[in-house]
Short mmCIF file of C-alpha atoms in Angstrom, two decimals:
data_model
loop_
_atom_site.label_atom_id
_atom_site.label_comp_id
_atom_site.label_asym_id
_atom_site.label_seq_id
_atom_site.Cartn_x
_atom_site.Cartn_y
_atom_site.Cartn_z
CA MET A 283 -32.04 -4.91 26.81
CA ALA A 284 -31.39 -8.29 25.21
CA ASN A 285 -31.75 -6.76 21.73
CA THR A 286 -29.32 -3.98 22.68
CA LEU A 287 -26.73 -6.45 23.95
CA HIS A 288 -27.19 -8.61 20.86
CA GLY A 289 -26.76 -5.55 18.63
CA ALA A 290 -23.59 -4.50 20.44
CA ALA A 291 -22.17 -8.02 20.23
CA HIS A 292 -23.00 -8.22 16.52
CA HIS A 293 -21.37 -4.84 15.88
CA LYS A 294 -18.23 -5.91 17.77
CA GLU A 295 -18.13 -9.19 15.83
CA GLN A 296 -18.48 -7.37 12.51
CA SER A 297 -15.75 -4.90 13.50
CA ARG A 298 -13.41 -7.81 14.06
CA LYS A 299 -14.45 -9.58 10.85
CA ALA A 300 -14.05 -6.39 8.82
CA THR A 301 -10.59 -5.83 10.31
CA ALA A 302 -9.59 -9.44 9.63
CA SER A 303 -10.94 -9.20 6.09
CA GLY A 304 -9.02 -5.98 5.45
CA TRP A 305 -5.84 -7.39 6.96
CA ILE A 306 -5.88 -10.74 5.19
CA GLY A 307 -7.20 -9.35 1.92
CA SER A 308 -4.52 -6.67 1.82
CA ALA A 309 -1.84 -9.20 2.73
CA LEU A 310 -2.91 -11.57 -0.02
CA GLU A 311 -3.37 -8.88 -2.65
CA TYR A 312 -0.12 -7.09 -1.88
CA TYR A 313 1.70 -10.40 -1.86
CA ASP A 314 0.85 -10.44 -5.56
CA PHE A 315 1.88 -6.83 -6.04
CA PHE A 316 5.21 -7.16 -4.24
CA ILE A 317 6.36 -10.39 -5.84
CA TYR A 318 6.11 -8.50 -9.12
CA ALA A 319 8.11 -5.61 -7.64
CA THR A 320 10.78 -8.00 -6.38
CA ALA A 321 11.01 -9.86 -9.67
CA ALA A 322 11.12 -6.60 -11.66
CA ALA A 323 14.23 -5.57 -9.74
CA LEU A 324 15.96 -8.95 -9.51
CA ILE A 325 14.90 -11.20 -12.40
CA PHE A 326 12.98 -9.52 -15.23
CA PRO A 327 15.87 -7.45 -16.69
CA GLN A 328 17.60 -10.69 -17.68
CA ILE A 329 14.64 -12.68 -19.08
CA PHE A 330 12.05 -10.29 -20.56
CA PHE A 331 14.27 -7.73 -22.29
CA PRO A 332 17.04 -7.72 -24.93
CA LYS A 333 20.48 -8.64 -23.67
CA GLY A 334 23.59 -6.55 -24.16
CA ASP A 335 22.74 -3.26 -22.44
CA PRO A 336 22.29 -3.72 -18.66
CA LYS A 337 21.31 -0.07 -18.07
CA THR A 338 18.50 -0.18 -20.65
CA ALA A 339 17.23 -3.52 -19.33
CA ILE A 340 17.13 -2.26 -15.73
CA ILE A 341 15.31 0.96 -16.71
CA ALA A 342 12.82 -0.95 -18.89
CA SER A 343 12.10 -3.54 -16.20
CA LEU A 344 11.55 -0.92 -13.50
CA ALA A 345 9.39 1.03 -15.94
CA THR A 346 7.05 -1.98 -16.24
CA TYR A 347 6.69 -1.77 -12.47
CA GLY A 348 5.73 1.87 -12.91
CA VAL A 349 3.24 1.02 -15.65
CA GLY A 350 1.05 -0.65 -13.03
CA TYR A 351 0.68 2.72 -11.37
CA VAL A 352 -0.43 4.28 -14.66
CA ALA A 353 -3.50 2.04 -14.57
CA ARG A 354 -4.21 2.92 -10.95
CA PRO A 355 -6.09 6.21 -11.53
CA ILE A 356 -8.28 4.46 -14.12
CA GLY A 357 -8.92 1.60 -11.72
CA ALA A 358 -9.54 4.07 -8.91
CA PHE A 359 -12.21 5.82 -10.97
CA PHE A 360 -14.12 2.64 -11.84
CA LEU A 361 -13.56 0.76 -8.59
CA GLY A 362 -14.18 3.87 -6.49
CA HIS A 363 -17.47 4.38 -8.33
CA TRP A 364 -18.33 0.72 -7.72
CA GLY A 365 -17.48 0.97 -4.02
CA ASP A 366 -19.57 4.11 -3.47
CA THR A 367 -22.58 2.90 -5.45
CA GLN A 368 -22.59 -0.90 -5.00
CA GLY A 369 -20.87 -1.29 -1.65
CA ARG A 370 -17.46 -1.81 -0.06
CA LYS A 371 -17.75 -5.59 0.08
CA LYS A 372 -18.41 -6.10 -3.63
CA VAL A 373 -15.53 -3.93 -4.77
CA LEU A 374 -13.06 -5.75 -2.52
CA ILE A 375 -14.03 -9.16 -3.90
CA LEU A 376 -13.70 -7.83 -7.47
CA CYS A 377 -10.22 -6.41 -6.74
CA MET A 378 -9.08 -9.74 -5.35
CA PHE A 379 -10.16 -11.73 -8.43
CA LEU A 380 -8.55 -9.31 -10.89
CA MET A 381 -5.26 -9.26 -9.00
CA GLY A 382 -5.11 -13.02 -8.46
CA PHE A 383 -5.71 -14.09 -12.07
CA SER A 384 -3.36 -11.48 -13.58
CA THR A 385 -0.56 -12.50 -11.21
CA VAL A 386 -0.91 -16.20 -12.04
CA ALA A 387 -0.71 -15.24 -15.71
CA VAL A 388 2.64 -13.44 -15.16
CA GLY A 389 4.05 -16.73 -13.88
CA LEU A 390 3.05 -18.42 -17.15
CA LEU A 391 4.54 -15.85 -19.55
CA PRO A 392 7.12 -16.85 -22.18
CA THR A 393 10.51 -15.12 -22.11
CA TYR A 394 12.15 -12.72 -24.57
CA ASP A 395 14.27 -15.53 -25.97
CA GLN A 396 11.10 -17.50 -26.74
CA VAL A 397 8.76 -14.89 -28.25
CA GLY A 398 10.81 -11.71 -28.60
CA LEU A 399 9.03 -8.40 -28.03
CA TRP A 400 5.77 -10.17 -27.22
CA ALA A 401 7.27 -11.00 -23.80
CA PRO A 402 7.61 -7.41 -22.51
CA ALA A 403 4.35 -6.45 -24.27
CA LEU A 404 2.35 -9.16 -22.46
CA LEU A 405 4.13 -8.28 -19.22
CA VAL A 406 2.96 -4.68 -19.57
CA VAL A 407 -0.66 -5.76 -20.22
CA LEU A 408 -0.77 -7.93 -17.11
CA ARG A 409 0.89 -5.20 -15.08
CA LEU A 410 -1.84 -2.80 -16.19
CA ILE A 411 -4.48 -5.24 -14.92
CA GLN A 412 -2.64 -5.54 -11.61
CA GLY A 413 -2.50 -1.79 -11.24
CA PHE A 414 -6.20 -1.46 -12.09
CA ALA A 415 -7.10 -4.05 -9.46
CA VAL A 416 -4.95 -2.79 -6.61
CA ALA A 417 -6.33 0.75 -7.05
CA GLY A 418 -9.47 -0.12 -5.14
CA GLU A 419 -7.95 -2.34 -2.44
CA ILE A 420 -6.62 0.12 0.14
CA SER A 421 -9.45 2.64 -0.18
CA GLY A 422 -12.10 -0.10 -0.10
CA ALA A 423 -10.56 -1.99 2.80
CA SER A 424 -9.83 1.19 4.79
CA SER A 425 -13.38 2.46 4.29
CA MET A 426 -14.89 -0.88 5.29
CA ILE A 427 -12.84 -1.13 8.49
CA LEU A 428 -13.31 2.54 9.37
CA GLU A 429 -17.10 2.34 8.97
CA HIS A 430 -17.31 -0.78 11.14
CA ALA A 431 -14.93 0.53 13.84
CA PRO A 432 -16.17 2.17 17.07
CA PHE A 433 -15.65 5.91 17.54
CA GLY A 434 -12.38 6.53 19.36
CA ARG A 435 -10.69 3.44 17.89
CA ARG A 436 -10.88 4.09 14.16
CA GLY A 437 -7.15 4.76 13.86
CA PHE A 438 -6.27 1.51 15.60
CA PHE A 439 -8.59 -0.71 13.57
CA ALA A 440 -7.89 0.97 10.22
CA SER A 441 -4.15 0.56 10.73
CA PHE A 442 -4.54 -3.19 10.25
CA THR A 443 -5.16 -2.55 6.55
CA LEU A 444 -1.53 -1.47 6.21
CA GLN A 445 -0.29 -4.10 8.61
CA GLY A 446 -1.71 -6.56 6.10
CA VAL A 447 0.15 -4.81 3.29
CA GLN A 448 3.45 -5.13 5.16
CA ALA A 449 2.69 -8.77 5.95
CA GLY A 450 2.08 -9.33 2.24
CA GLN A 451 5.51 -7.96 1.45
CA ILE A 452 7.08 -10.22 4.08
CA LEU A 453 5.31 -13.20 2.54
CA ALA A 454 6.44 -12.20 -0.96
CA ALA A 455 10.09 -11.98 0.05
CA ALA A 456 9.77 -15.09 2.22
CA VAL A 457 8.68 -17.09 -0.81
CA PHE A 458 11.56 -15.75 -2.89
CA LEU A 459 14.19 -16.28 -0.16
CA PRO A 460 14.34 -20.08 -0.05
CA LEU A 461 14.04 -20.29 -3.83
CA ALA A 462 16.85 -17.79 -4.43
CA HIS A 463 19.02 -19.38 -1.76
CA PHE A 464 18.60 -23.10 -2.39
CA MET A 465 17.96 -23.29 -6.13
CA PRO A 466 20.88 -23.11 -8.55
CA ALA A 467 20.96 -19.68 -10.18
CA GLU A 468 20.31 -21.08 -13.64
CA GLN A 469 17.20 -22.95 -12.53
CA PHE A 470 15.89 -20.01 -10.48
CA ASN A 471 16.26 -17.61 -13.41
CA SER A 472 14.79 -20.16 -15.81
CA TRP A 473 11.67 -21.34 -13.97
CA GLY A 474 12.03 -21.03 -10.18
CA TRP A 475 10.91 -17.39 -10.15
CA ARG A 476 7.54 -18.51 -11.59
CA ILE A 477 6.54 -20.47 -8.49
CA PRO A 478 5.52 -17.46 -6.31
CA PHE A 479 3.33 -16.13 -9.13
CA ILE A 480 1.53 -19.41 -9.76
CA LEU A 481 0.93 -19.85 -6.02
CA SER A 482 -1.23 -16.73 -6.21
CA PHE A 483 -4.09 -19.01 -7.19
CA LEU A 484 -4.40 -19.60 -3.45
CA VAL A 485 -5.07 -15.87 -3.09
CA ILE A 486 -8.28 -16.20 -5.04
CA VAL A 487 -9.61 -19.10 -2.97
CA ALA A 488 -8.57 -17.90 0.49
CA GLY A 489 -9.53 -14.26 -0.12
CA TYR A 490 -13.03 -15.10 -1.31
CA ILE A 491 -13.72 -17.37 1.66
CA ILE A 492 -12.70 -14.62 4.07
CA ARG A 493 -14.38 -11.62 2.45
CA ARG A 494 -17.77 -13.19 1.84
CA GLU A 495 -18.30 -13.43 5.64
CA VAL A 496 -18.29 -9.65 6.24
CA ASP A 497 -21.52 -7.61 6.25
CA GLU A 498 -21.79 -4.38 4.31
CA THR A 499 -20.93 -1.39 6.52
CA PRO A 500 -23.69 0.36 8.54
CA ALA A 501 -22.72 3.76 7.12
CA PHE A 502 -23.10 2.65 3.49
CA THR A 503 -26.28 0.71 4.28
CA GLU A 504 -27.79 3.85 5.84
CA GLU A 505 -26.83 5.90 2.78
CA THR A 506 -28.59 3.32 0.60
CA ILE A 507 -31.75 3.29 2.71
CA GLU A 508 -31.97 7.08 2.78
CA GLY A 509 -31.36 7.34 -0.96
CA HIS A 510 -28.13 9.33 -0.63
CA VAL A 511 -26.00 7.10 -2.87
CA PRO A 512 -24.67 9.41 -5.61
CA LYS A 513 -24.96 8.56 -9.29
CA ALA A 514 -21.56 10.11 -10.01
CA PRO A 515 -19.44 9.92 -6.81
CA PHE A 516 -16.30 11.14 -8.61
CA VAL A 517 -18.00 14.36 -9.73
CA GLN A 518 -19.44 14.90 -6.28
CA ALA A 519 -16.08 14.22 -4.61
CA VAL A 520 -14.30 16.74 -6.83
CA THR A 521 -17.06 19.34 -6.34
CA GLU A 522 -17.27 18.99 -2.56
CA SER A 523 -13.80 17.82 -1.51
CA TRP A 524 -11.25 18.89 -4.14
CA ARG A 525 -8.99 20.51 -1.53
CA ASP A 526 -8.82 17.30 0.48
CA MET A 527 -8.26 15.27 -2.68
CA LEU A 528 -5.29 17.49 -3.45
CA ARG A 529 -3.96 16.96 0.09
CA VAL A 530 -4.27 13.19 -0.25
CA MET A 531 -2.46 13.31 -3.60
CA CYS A 532 0.46 15.20 -2.05
CA CYS A 533 0.56 13.02 1.09
CA SER A 534 0.58 9.90 -1.09
CA LEU A 535 3.93 10.97 -2.47
CA MET A 536 5.26 9.26 0.67
CA ASN A 537 5.22 6.11 -1.44
CA VAL A 538 8.73 7.27 -2.34
CA ILE A 539 10.03 5.52 0.80
CA PRO A 540 8.96 1.97 -0.19
CA VAL A 541 10.15 2.75 -3.72
CA VAL A 542 13.62 3.62 -2.40
CA THR A 543 13.67 0.65 -0.03
CA THR A 544 12.33 -2.20 -2.12
CA ILE A 545 12.65 -1.17 -5.77
CA PHE A 546 15.55 1.16 -6.46
CA GLY A 547 17.42 -0.11 -3.41
CA ALA A 548 17.15 -3.67 -4.72
CA ALA A 549 18.39 -2.73 -8.19
CA TYR A 550 21.20 -0.60 -6.73
CA ALA A 551 22.32 -3.41 -4.45
CA VAL A 552 22.17 -6.46 -6.73
CA GLN A 553 22.25 -5.45 -10.41
CA PRO A 554 25.71 -6.11 -11.92
CA GLY A 555 25.77 -2.71 -13.63
CA TYR A 556 26.04 -0.89 -10.29
CA GLY A 557 28.86 -3.11 -9.11
CA ILE A 558 27.78 -3.21 -5.44
CA GLY A 559 27.51 -6.98 -5.41
CA PHE A 560 24.90 -7.81 -2.77
CA GLU A 561 23.77 -11.40 -3.05
CA LYS A 562 20.09 -11.55 -4.05
CA ASP A 563 19.02 -13.69 -1.12
CA ILE A 564 20.95 -11.49 1.35
CA TYR A 565 19.42 -8.29 0.01
CA LEU A 566 15.93 -9.76 0.18
CA TRP A 567 16.32 -9.98 3.96
CA ILE A 568 16.72 -6.19 4.27
CA PRO A 569 13.08 -5.21 3.46
CA VAL A 570 11.85 -8.40 5.15
CA LEU A 571 13.33 -7.44 8.51
CA GLY A 572 12.13 -3.87 8.12
CA ASN A 573 8.61 -5.10 7.44
CA ILE A 574 8.64 -7.54 10.34
CA VAL A 575 9.29 -4.59 12.63
CA ALA A 576 6.62 -2.57 10.79
CA VAL A 577 4.01 -5.25 11.44
CA LEU A 578 4.72 -4.91 15.17
CA VAL A 579 4.84 -1.10 15.15
CA ILE A 580 1.74 -0.31 13.07
CA PRO A 581 -1.00 -1.10 15.65
CA PHE A 582 0.81 0.96 18.31
CA VAL A 583 1.05 3.96 15.98
CA GLY A 584 -2.60 3.54 14.97
CA ASN A 585 -3.61 3.47 18.62
CA LEU A 586 -1.42 6.52 19.29
CA SER A 587 -3.27 8.46 16.59
CA ASP A 588 -6.52 7.83 18.46
CA LYS A 589 -4.93 9.58 21.46
CA ILE A 590 -3.03 12.53 19.96
CA GLY A 591 -4.45 12.85 16.45
CA ARG A 592 -3.54 11.78 12.92
CA LYS A 593 -1.36 14.73 11.87
CA PRO A 594 1.63 14.62 14.29
CA PRO A 595 2.74 11.05 13.44
CA ILE A 596 2.34 11.66 9.70
CA ILE A 597 4.35 14.89 9.67
CA ILE A 598 7.18 13.56 11.83
CA GLY A 599 7.30 10.21 10.04
CA SER A 600 7.45 11.87 6.62
CA VAL A 601 10.35 14.23 7.25
CA VAL A 602 12.51 11.91 9.35
CA SER A 603 12.17 8.94 6.98
CA GLY A 604 13.23 11.23 4.12
CA LEU A 605 16.36 12.18 6.05
CA LEU A 606 17.17 8.55 6.83
CA SER A 607 17.09 7.63 3.13
CA PHE A 608 20.55 9.22 2.73
CA VAL A 609 22.06 6.87 5.30
CA TYR A 610 20.23 3.82 3.95
CA LEU A 611 21.53 4.34 0.41
CA TYR A 612 25.00 5.11 1.74
CA ALA A 613 24.99 1.79 3.60
CA ILE A 614 24.27 -0.01 0.33
CA SER A 615 26.97 1.98 -1.49
CA ILE A 616 29.68 0.80 0.94
CA HIS A 617 28.32 -2.76 0.88
CA SER A 618 27.61 -2.73 4.63
CA VAL A 619 24.97 -5.37 5.24
CA PRO A 620 24.64 -4.66 9.00
CA LEU A 621 24.22 -0.89 8.47
CA ALA A 622 21.78 -1.40 5.59
CA ILE A 623 19.67 -3.69 7.75
CA CYS A 624 19.72 -1.25 10.68
CA MET A 625 18.74 1.66 8.45
CA SER A 626 15.99 -0.37 6.79
CA ILE A 627 14.54 -1.24 10.19
CA LEU A 628 14.75 2.35 11.42
CA MET A 629 13.62 4.15 8.24
CA TRP A 630 11.09 1.67 6.88
CA GLY A 631 10.16 -0.42 9.90
CA VAL A 632 9.75 2.34 12.49
CA VAL A 633 9.78 5.97 11.30
CA TYR A 634 7.87 5.55 8.03
CA GLN A 635 5.06 3.87 9.95
CA GLY A 636 4.19 7.28 11.38
CA TYR A 637 2.67 7.89 7.96
CA ASN A 638 1.95 4.34 6.85
CA ALA A 639 -0.11 3.31 9.88
CA ILE A 640 -2.19 6.50 9.90
CA PHE A 641 -3.25 7.18 6.34
CA PRO A 642 -5.84 4.32 6.26
CA SER A 643 -7.84 6.31 8.81
CA PHE A 644 -6.69 9.85 7.93
CA TYR A 645 -7.57 9.69 4.23
CA PRO A 646 -11.09 8.23 4.39
CA GLU A 647 -11.93 10.48 7.35
CA MET A 648 -11.49 13.48 5.03
CA PHE A 649 -14.51 12.41 2.94
CA PRO A 650 -18.22 11.81 3.62
CA THR A 651 -19.60 8.28 3.31
CA ARG A 652 -21.23 8.92 -0.07
CA THR A 653 -17.88 9.67 -1.81
CA ARG A 654 -15.37 8.09 0.58
CA VAL A 655 -14.01 5.28 -1.63
CA SER A 656 -13.86 7.42 -4.79
CA GLY A 657 -12.33 10.44 -3.06
CA MET A 658 -9.58 8.42 -1.41
CA ALA A 659 -8.92 5.98 -4.26
CA ILE A 660 -8.60 8.52 -7.05
CA SER A 661 -6.50 11.07 -5.18
CA GLN A 662 -4.25 8.48 -3.52
CA ASN A 663 -3.56 6.67 -6.77
CA LEU A 664 -2.82 9.89 -8.64
CA GLY A 665 -0.22 10.63 -5.95
CA THR A 666 1.35 7.19 -6.08
CA LEU A 667 1.39 7.37 -9.89
CA VAL A 668 4.01 10.12 -9.59
CA THR A 669 6.20 8.04 -7.30
CA ALA A 670 5.84 4.97 -9.52
CA MET A 671 8.06 6.54 -12.12
CA LEU A 672 10.76 7.32 -9.57
CA PRO A 673 12.67 4.01 -9.91
CA ALA A 674 13.26 4.71 -13.59
CA LEU A 675 14.03 8.38 -12.80
CA PHE A 676 16.48 7.38 -10.07
CA THR A 677 18.20 5.00 -12.49
CA TYR A 678 18.34 7.75 -15.13
CA VAL A 679 19.82 10.48 -12.89
CA ALA A 680 21.98 8.02 -10.96
CA PRO A 681 22.83 5.28 -13.50
CA PRO A 682 25.49 2.59 -13.07
CA GLY A 683 28.84 4.32 -12.82
CA ALA A 684 27.46 7.65 -11.58
CA MET A 685 29.04 9.49 -8.66
CA ASP A 686 27.24 10.39 -5.39
CA ILE A 687 24.27 8.10 -6.01
CA PRO A 688 23.12 8.12 -2.33
CA PHE A 689 23.22 11.93 -2.21
CA THR A 690 21.40 12.41 -5.54
CA VAL A 691 18.60 9.95 -4.82
CA GLY A 692 18.43 11.00 -1.16
CA CYS A 693 17.86 14.67 -2.09
CA ILE A 694 14.94 13.77 -4.35
CA THR A 695 13.49 11.52 -1.66
CA LEU A 696 13.73 14.17 1.07
CA GLY A 697 12.16 16.82 -1.17
CA VAL A 698 9.20 14.55 -1.86
CA THR A 699 8.65 13.68 1.82
CA VAL A 700 8.71 17.38 2.79
CA VAL A 701 5.91 18.07 0.28
CA ALA A 702 3.87 15.27 1.88
CA ALA A 703 4.46 16.67 5.38
CA ILE A 704 3.31 20.15 4.35
CA ALA A 705 0.13 18.73 2.82
CA ALA A 706 -0.68 16.87 6.05
CA PHE A 707 -0.01 20.01 8.09
CA THR A 708 -2.66 21.95 6.12
CA ALA A 709 -5.36 19.31 6.67
CA ARG A 710 -7.92 19.46 9.45
CA GLU A 711 -7.67 17.01 12.34
CA THR A 712 -10.29 14.26 12.12
CA TYR A 713 -9.85 11.81 14.98
CA ARG A 714 -12.46 13.44 17.27
CA ILE A 715 -15.14 13.90 14.60
CA HIS A 716 -18.13 11.53 14.53
CA MET A 717 -18.68 9.31 11.49
CA VAL A 718 -21.79 11.20 10.37
CA ASP A 719 -19.84 14.48 10.34
CA LEU A 720 -16.76 13.28 8.48
CA GLY A 721 -16.14 15.23 5.29
CA ASN A 722 -17.94 18.30 6.63
CA PRO A 723 -15.39 21.14 6.83
CA ASN A 724 -17.56 22.85 9.47
CA ALA A 725 -17.85 19.77 11.72
CA VAL A 726 -17.13 20.45 15.38
CA PRO A 727 -14.85 17.87 17.04
CA VAL A 728 -15.92 16.24 20.28
CA PRO A 729 -14.21 18.12 23.17
CA LYS A 730 -10.93 16.46 24.12
CA ARG A 731 -11.93 15.65 27.68
CA ALA A 732 -15.27 14.13 26.67
CA TYR A 733 -13.54 12.19 23.89
CA ASP A 734 -10.89 10.81 26.23
CA GLU A 735 -13.49 9.75 28.80
CA ALA A 736 -15.61 8.00 26.16
CA ARG A 737 -12.55 6.29 24.74
CA GLU A 738 -11.45 5.06 28.16
CA LYS A 739 -14.88 3.53 28.74
CA LEU A 740 -14.73 1.87 25.35
CA MET A 741 -11.26 0.49 26.05
CA ALA A 742 -12.40 -0.83 29.43
CA ALA A 743 -15.43 -2.52 27.86
CA SER A 744 -13.21 -4.10 25.22
#
């Protein structure tokens, strides 16, 4: 009895440590990723590219943001392989080091005026390393949390992966806000923007201290003991789960919503070529407030998915957030700060979380343990690769001076979110399937009544 109690206590402790590791690691790593996104929209067009043509500079700067997504499928292949053959813990530590050092290096880059075309070239190289690194973060962290979480609460615990991502974006904007507000514009554009990048050195130290304390997951350890670790997890994932990989690719197109909110929306609002005239520090508050709400909403949506399933929140969140993109962009076009903030909170902070809070459990639950990281990482990053080019596409089809920019960009956004909703609709429901049966298309879910009773007991014990 004592051994049983000790085992249960250890499992509960590891569930909490894994969740904390996923949350903090994602927050730290996506802090790096989002400070680049913010700088690409607000600063880089003026300092890393030739002057004289604002449209070309904006497109080129946003394209460097997209370049990071080009490296994601490559990173997903290698890091997914590493996670499925060497373990979830090792791949997460590797991702953190790659992201941290490449981000610090961005903060040390010379400008176009100093070295000419070497500036954008070096920027692209470091962006490729960032994209490679981040490709394994969400799939690795989601798999680690999912495999440590108790049955009946996987949606709740896994949602903290994305809560960490939203917290990272809040932190990124929070670092930029006082700098953009209090520093003279000339100093901020000259050297102040470098401070958030150089501070990423703290990511490396803090992230390593946190992640080294988590045990490898029981599911992966069992696969290792039984000799079921595949030599080529990518090949096995494609052979066994290609339909689910295709679904994840299509669902991942939902990345269009953060693209519209934080990338194109930023350029549309603040770049002189568009003539809207939002102040940089004022605009930065729009995604910050939306993400603050998201951080509060995500655990509730994750818990809801453990009650009613993964698919309903994803489908509803996808379609409705696509519809709200019209109003959000319209609010920017009429320079209405209150309306833009309200729409950001509603579209990004609340509705989009129907998808955002659920996919960290929904995606890895589609795959068996032996190919879970590879199957999710590769398919998700192929999907987000498509959306990564949307900022440049939006700027091309709706350039400075174009008419009906909110309608044009909104139509593309809605079309993409509908595709994601249809893909989720065709997937099988996974929330009542035991860990050992995940990825088996013939798995029989636990009966709803028995599942609810077991979950209530678990909640009471917690």
